PDB file of C-alpha atoms in Angstrom:
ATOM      1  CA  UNK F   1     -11.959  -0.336  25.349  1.00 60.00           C
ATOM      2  CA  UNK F   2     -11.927  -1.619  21.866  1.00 77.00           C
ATOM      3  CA  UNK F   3     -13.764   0.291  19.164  1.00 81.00           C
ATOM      4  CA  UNK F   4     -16.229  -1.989  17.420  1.00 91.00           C
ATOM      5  CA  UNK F   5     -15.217  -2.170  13.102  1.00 96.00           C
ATOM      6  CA  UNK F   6     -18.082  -2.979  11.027  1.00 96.00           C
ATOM      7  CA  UNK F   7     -18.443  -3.043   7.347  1.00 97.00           C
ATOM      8  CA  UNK F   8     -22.209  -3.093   5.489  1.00 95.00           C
ATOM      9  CA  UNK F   9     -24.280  -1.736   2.709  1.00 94.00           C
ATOM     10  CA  UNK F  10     -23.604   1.756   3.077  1.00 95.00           C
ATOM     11  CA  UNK F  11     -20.175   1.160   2.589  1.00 95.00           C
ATOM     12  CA  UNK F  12     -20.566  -0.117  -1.029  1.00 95.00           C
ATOM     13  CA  UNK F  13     -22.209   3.372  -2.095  1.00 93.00           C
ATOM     14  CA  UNK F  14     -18.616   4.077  -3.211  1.00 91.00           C
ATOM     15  CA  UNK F  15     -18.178   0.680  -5.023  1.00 96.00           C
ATOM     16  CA  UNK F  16     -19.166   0.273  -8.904  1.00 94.00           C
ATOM     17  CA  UNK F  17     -19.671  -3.544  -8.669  1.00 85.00           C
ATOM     18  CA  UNK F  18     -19.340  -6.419  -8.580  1.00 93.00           C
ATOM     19  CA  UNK F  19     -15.948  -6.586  -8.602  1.00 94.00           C
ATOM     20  CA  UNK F  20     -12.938  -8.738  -7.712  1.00 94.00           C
ATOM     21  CA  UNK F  21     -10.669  -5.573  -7.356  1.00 96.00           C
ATOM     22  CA  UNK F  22      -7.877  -5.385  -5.137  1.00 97.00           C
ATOM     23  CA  UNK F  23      -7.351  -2.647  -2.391  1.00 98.00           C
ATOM     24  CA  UNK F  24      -5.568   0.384  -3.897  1.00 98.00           C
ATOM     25  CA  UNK F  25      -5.325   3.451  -2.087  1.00 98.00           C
ATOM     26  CA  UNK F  26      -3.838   6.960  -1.887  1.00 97.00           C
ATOM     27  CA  UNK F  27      -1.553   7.811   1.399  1.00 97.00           C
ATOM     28  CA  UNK F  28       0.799  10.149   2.964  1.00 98.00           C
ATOM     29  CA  UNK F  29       3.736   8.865   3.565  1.00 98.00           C
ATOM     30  CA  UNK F  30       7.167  10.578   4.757  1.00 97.00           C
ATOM     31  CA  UNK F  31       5.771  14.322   3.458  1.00 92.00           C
ATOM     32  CA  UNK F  32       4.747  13.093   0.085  1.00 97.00           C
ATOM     33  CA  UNK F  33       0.842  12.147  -0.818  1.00 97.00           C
ATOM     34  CA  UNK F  34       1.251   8.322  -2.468  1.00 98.00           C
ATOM     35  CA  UNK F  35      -0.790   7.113  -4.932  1.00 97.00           C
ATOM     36  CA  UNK F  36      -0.719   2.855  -6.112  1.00 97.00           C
ATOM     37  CA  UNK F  37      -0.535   1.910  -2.754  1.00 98.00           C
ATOM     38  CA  UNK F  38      -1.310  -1.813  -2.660  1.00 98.00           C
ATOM     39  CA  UNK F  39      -2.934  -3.240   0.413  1.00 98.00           C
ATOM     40  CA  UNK F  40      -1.963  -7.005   0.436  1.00 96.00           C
ATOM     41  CA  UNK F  41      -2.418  -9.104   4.012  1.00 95.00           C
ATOM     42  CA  UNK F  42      -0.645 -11.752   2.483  1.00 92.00           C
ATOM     43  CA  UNK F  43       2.655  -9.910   2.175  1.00 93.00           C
ATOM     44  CA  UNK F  44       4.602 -10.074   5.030  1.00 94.00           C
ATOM     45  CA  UNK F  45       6.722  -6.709   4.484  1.00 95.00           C
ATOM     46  CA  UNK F  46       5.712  -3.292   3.502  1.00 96.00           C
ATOM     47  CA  UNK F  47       7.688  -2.723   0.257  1.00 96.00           C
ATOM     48  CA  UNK F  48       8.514   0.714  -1.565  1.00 97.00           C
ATOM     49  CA  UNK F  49      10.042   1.342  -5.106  1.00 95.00           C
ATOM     50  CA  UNK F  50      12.997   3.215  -4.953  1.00 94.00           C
ATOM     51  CA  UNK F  51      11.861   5.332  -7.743  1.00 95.00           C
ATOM     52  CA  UNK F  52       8.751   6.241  -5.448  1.00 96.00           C
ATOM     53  CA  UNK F  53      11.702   6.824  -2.847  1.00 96.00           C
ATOM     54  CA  UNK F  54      13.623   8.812  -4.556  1.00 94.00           C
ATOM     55  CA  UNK F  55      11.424  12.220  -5.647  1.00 94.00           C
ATOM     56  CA  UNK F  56      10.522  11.673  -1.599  1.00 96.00           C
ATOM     57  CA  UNK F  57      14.417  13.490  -0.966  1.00 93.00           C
ATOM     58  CA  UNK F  58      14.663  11.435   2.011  1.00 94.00           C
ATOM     59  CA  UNK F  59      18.065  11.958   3.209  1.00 93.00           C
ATOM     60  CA  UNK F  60      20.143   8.751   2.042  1.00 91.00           C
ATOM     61  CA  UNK F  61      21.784   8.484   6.003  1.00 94.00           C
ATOM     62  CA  UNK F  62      18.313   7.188   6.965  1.00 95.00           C
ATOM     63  CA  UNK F  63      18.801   4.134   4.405  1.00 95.00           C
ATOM     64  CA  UNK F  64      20.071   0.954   5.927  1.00 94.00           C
ATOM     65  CA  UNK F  65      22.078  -1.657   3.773  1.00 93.00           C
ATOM     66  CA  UNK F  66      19.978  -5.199   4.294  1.00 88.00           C
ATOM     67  CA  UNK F  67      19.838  -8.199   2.352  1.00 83.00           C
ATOM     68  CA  UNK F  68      16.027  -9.677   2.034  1.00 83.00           C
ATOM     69  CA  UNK F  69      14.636 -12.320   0.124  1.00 84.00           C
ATOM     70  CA  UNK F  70      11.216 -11.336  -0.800  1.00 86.00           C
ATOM     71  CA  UNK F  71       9.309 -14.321  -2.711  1.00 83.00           C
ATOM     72  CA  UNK F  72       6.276 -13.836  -4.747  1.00 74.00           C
ATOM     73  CA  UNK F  73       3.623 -16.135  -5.269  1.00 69.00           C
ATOM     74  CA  UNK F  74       4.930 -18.419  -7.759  1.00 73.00           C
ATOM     75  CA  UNK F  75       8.447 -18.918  -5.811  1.00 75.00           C
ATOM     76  CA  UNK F  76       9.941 -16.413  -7.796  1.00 78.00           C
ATOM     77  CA  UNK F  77      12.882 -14.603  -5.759  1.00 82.00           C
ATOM     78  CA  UNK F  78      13.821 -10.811  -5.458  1.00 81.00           C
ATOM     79  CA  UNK F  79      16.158  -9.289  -3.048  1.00 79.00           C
ATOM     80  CA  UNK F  80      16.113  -6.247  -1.619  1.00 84.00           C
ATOM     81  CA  UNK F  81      19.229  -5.052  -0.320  1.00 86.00           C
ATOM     82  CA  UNK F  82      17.854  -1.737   1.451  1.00 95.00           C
ATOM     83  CA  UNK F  83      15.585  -0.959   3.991  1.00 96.00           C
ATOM     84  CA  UNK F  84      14.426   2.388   5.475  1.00 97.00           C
ATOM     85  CA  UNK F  85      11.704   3.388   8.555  1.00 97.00           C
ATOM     86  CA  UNK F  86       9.645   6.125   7.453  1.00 98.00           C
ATOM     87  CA  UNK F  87       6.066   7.027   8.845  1.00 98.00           C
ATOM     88  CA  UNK F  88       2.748   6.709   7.534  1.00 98.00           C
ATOM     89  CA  UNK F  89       0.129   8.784   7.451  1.00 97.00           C
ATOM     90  CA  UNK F  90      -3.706   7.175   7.490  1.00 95.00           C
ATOM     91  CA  UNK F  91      -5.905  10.005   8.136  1.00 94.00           C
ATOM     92  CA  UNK F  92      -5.300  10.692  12.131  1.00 95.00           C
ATOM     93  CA  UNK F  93      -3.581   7.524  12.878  1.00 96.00           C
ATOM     94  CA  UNK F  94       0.170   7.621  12.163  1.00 97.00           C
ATOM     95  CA  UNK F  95       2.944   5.239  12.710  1.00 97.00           C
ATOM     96  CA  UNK F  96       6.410   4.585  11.678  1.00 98.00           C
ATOM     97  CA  UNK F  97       7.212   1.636   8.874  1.00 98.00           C
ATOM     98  CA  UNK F  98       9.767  -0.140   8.243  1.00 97.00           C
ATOM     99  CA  UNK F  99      10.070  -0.718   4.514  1.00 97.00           C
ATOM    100  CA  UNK F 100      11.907  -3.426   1.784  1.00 95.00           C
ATOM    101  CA  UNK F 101      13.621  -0.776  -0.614  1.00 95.00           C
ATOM    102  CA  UNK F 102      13.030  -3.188  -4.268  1.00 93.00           C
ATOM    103  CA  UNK F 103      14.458  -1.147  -7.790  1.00 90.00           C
ATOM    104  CA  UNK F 104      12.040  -3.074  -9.943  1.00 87.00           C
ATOM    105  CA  UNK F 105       9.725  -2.201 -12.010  1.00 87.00           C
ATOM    106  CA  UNK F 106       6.099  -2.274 -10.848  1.00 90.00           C
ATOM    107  CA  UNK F 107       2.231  -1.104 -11.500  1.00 93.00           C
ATOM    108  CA  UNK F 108       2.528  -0.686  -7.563  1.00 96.00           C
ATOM    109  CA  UNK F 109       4.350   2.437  -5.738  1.00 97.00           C
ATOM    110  CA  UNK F 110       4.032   1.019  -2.354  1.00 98.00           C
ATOM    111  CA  UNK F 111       2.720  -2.348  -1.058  1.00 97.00           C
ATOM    112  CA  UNK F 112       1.444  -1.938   2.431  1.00 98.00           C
ATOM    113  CA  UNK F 113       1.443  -5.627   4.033  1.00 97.00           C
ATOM    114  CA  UNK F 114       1.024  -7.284   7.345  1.00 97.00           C
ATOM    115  CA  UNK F 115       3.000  -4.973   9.403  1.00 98.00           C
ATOM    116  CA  UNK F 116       1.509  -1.837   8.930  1.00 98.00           C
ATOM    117  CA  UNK F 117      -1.733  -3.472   9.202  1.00 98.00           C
ATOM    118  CA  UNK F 118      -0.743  -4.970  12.481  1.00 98.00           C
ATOM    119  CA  UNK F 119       0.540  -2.140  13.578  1.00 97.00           C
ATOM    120  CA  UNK F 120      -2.189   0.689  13.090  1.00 97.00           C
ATOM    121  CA  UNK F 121      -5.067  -2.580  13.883  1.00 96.00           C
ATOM    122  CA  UNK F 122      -6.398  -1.633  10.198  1.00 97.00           C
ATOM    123  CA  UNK F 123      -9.007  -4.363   9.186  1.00 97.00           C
ATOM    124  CA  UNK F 124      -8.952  -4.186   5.306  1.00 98.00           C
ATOM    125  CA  UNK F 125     -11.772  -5.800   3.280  1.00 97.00           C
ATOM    126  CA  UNK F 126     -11.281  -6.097  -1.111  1.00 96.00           C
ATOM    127  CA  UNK F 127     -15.622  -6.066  -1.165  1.00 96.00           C
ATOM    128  CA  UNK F 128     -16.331  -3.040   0.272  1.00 97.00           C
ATOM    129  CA  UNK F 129     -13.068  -1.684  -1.393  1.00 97.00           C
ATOM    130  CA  UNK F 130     -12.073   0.231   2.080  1.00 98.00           C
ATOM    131  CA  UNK F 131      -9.706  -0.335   5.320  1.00 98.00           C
ATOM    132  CA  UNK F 132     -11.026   0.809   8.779  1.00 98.00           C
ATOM    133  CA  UNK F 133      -8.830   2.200  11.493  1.00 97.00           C
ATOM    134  CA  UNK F 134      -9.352   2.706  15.181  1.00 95.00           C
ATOM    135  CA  UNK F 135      -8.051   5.530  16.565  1.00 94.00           C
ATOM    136  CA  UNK F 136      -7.022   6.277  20.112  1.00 91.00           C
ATOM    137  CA  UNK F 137     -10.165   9.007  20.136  1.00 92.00           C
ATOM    138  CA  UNK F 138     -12.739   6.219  19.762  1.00 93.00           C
ATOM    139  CA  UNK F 139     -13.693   6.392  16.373  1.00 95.00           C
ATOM    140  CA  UNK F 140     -13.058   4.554  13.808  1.00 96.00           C
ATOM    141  CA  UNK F 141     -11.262   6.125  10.756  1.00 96.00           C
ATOM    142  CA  UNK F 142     -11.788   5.149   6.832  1.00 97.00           C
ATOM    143  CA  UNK F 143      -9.731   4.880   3.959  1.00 97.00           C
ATOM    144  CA  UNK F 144     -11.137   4.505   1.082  1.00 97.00           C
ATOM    145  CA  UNK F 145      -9.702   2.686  -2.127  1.00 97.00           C
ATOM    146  CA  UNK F 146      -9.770   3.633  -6.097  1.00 95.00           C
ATOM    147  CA  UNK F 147     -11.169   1.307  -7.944  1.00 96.00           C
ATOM    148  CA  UNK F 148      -9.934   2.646 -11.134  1.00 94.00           C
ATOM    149  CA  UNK F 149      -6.201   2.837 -10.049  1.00 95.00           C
ATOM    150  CA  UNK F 150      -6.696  -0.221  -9.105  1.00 95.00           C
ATOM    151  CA  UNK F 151      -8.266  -1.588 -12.413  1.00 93.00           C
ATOM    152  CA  UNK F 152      -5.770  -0.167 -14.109  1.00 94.00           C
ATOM    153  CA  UNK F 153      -2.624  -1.740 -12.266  1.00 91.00           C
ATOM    154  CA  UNK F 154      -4.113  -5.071 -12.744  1.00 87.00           C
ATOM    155  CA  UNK F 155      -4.017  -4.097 -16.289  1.00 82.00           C
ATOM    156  CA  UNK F 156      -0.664  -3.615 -16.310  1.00 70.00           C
ATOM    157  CA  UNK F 157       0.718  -6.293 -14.664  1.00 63.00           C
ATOM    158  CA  UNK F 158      -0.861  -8.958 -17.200  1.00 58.00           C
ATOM    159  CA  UNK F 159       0.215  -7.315 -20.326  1.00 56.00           C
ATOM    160  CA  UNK F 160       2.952  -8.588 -21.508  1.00 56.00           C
ATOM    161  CA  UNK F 161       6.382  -7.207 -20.175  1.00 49.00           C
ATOM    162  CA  UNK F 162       7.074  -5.303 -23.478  1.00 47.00           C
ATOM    163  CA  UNK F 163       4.428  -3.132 -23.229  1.00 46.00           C
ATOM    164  CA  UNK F 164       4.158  -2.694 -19.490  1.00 47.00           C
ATOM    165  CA  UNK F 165       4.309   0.635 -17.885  1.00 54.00           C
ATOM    166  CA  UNK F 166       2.453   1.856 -14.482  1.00 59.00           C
ATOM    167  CA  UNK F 167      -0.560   4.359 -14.930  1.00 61.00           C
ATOM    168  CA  UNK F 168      -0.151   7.571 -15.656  1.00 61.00           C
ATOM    169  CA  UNK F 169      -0.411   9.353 -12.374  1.00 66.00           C
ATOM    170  CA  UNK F 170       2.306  10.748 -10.010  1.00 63.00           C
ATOM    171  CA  UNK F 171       3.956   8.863  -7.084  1.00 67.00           C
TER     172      UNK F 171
END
């Protein structure tokens, strides 16, 4: 049976608002603890940098050579020409990703999209600046974001590309 996910008040005691943040969290994934995690539904890959890949020392064997087109939301093209599976950690529930390998810069380590939220049945929501989980023990699992990461990578991304650099925490 399917656990019921509900959101209300009592989720916005973490939330300074009101807001129009986006979701920004901190995860686990491979062994490494990964902050700037964006949580977009509308992207239809999970993406990682490859300089938040690289301190990870995956072992390069594990990276598969694959051309994608990824297309932001202006029709602007990038390709990616990697791609790796490596799992994710969200609090008990794990699974394994498949991930768009893009050497770009970006205010963003990770974006999480579609798939993993598919995948784990996460039900994200921007307002109450959280994703819920069900797990297979009945219970429902949260992860909250950080607003303040996620303040700041907004700020970075409409500065002008001179002066842009991510915030100053680690991957």
């Amino acid at each position: 049976p399917s656990t019921p996910i509900t959101f209300d008040d009592s989720d916005l005691a973490y939330v300074t608002g009101p807001h129009h943040d986006s979701l920004v969290i901190t995860i686990q994934i491979y062994s490494v603890t990964v902050h700037r995690v964006l949580i977009d539904g509308g992207s239809a890959v999970n993406i990682i940098t490859s300089s938040t890949l690289k301190p990870m020392g995956v072992d390069e064997s594990r990276i598969i050579k694959k051309s994608t087109k990824l297309v932001g939301f202006s029709g602007e093209s990038k390709s990616s020409e990697r791609e790796i599976t490596l799992p994710v950690y969200a609090k008990s529930v794990s699974s394994h990703e498949k991930f768009s390998i893009v050497n770009c810069p970006s205010s963003y380590n990770v974006i999480l999209g579609r798939p993993w939220l598919h995948n784990i049945r996460a039900v994200p929501l921007t307002y109450h600046q959280c994703a819920k989980i069900p797990t297979s023990a009945g219970i429902v699992e949260t992860i909250r974001g950080k607003q303040t990461t996620a303040i700041a990578c907004y700020g970075v991304t409409h500065k002008p590309p001179r002066t842009t650099k991510p915030p100053n925490d680690t991957i």
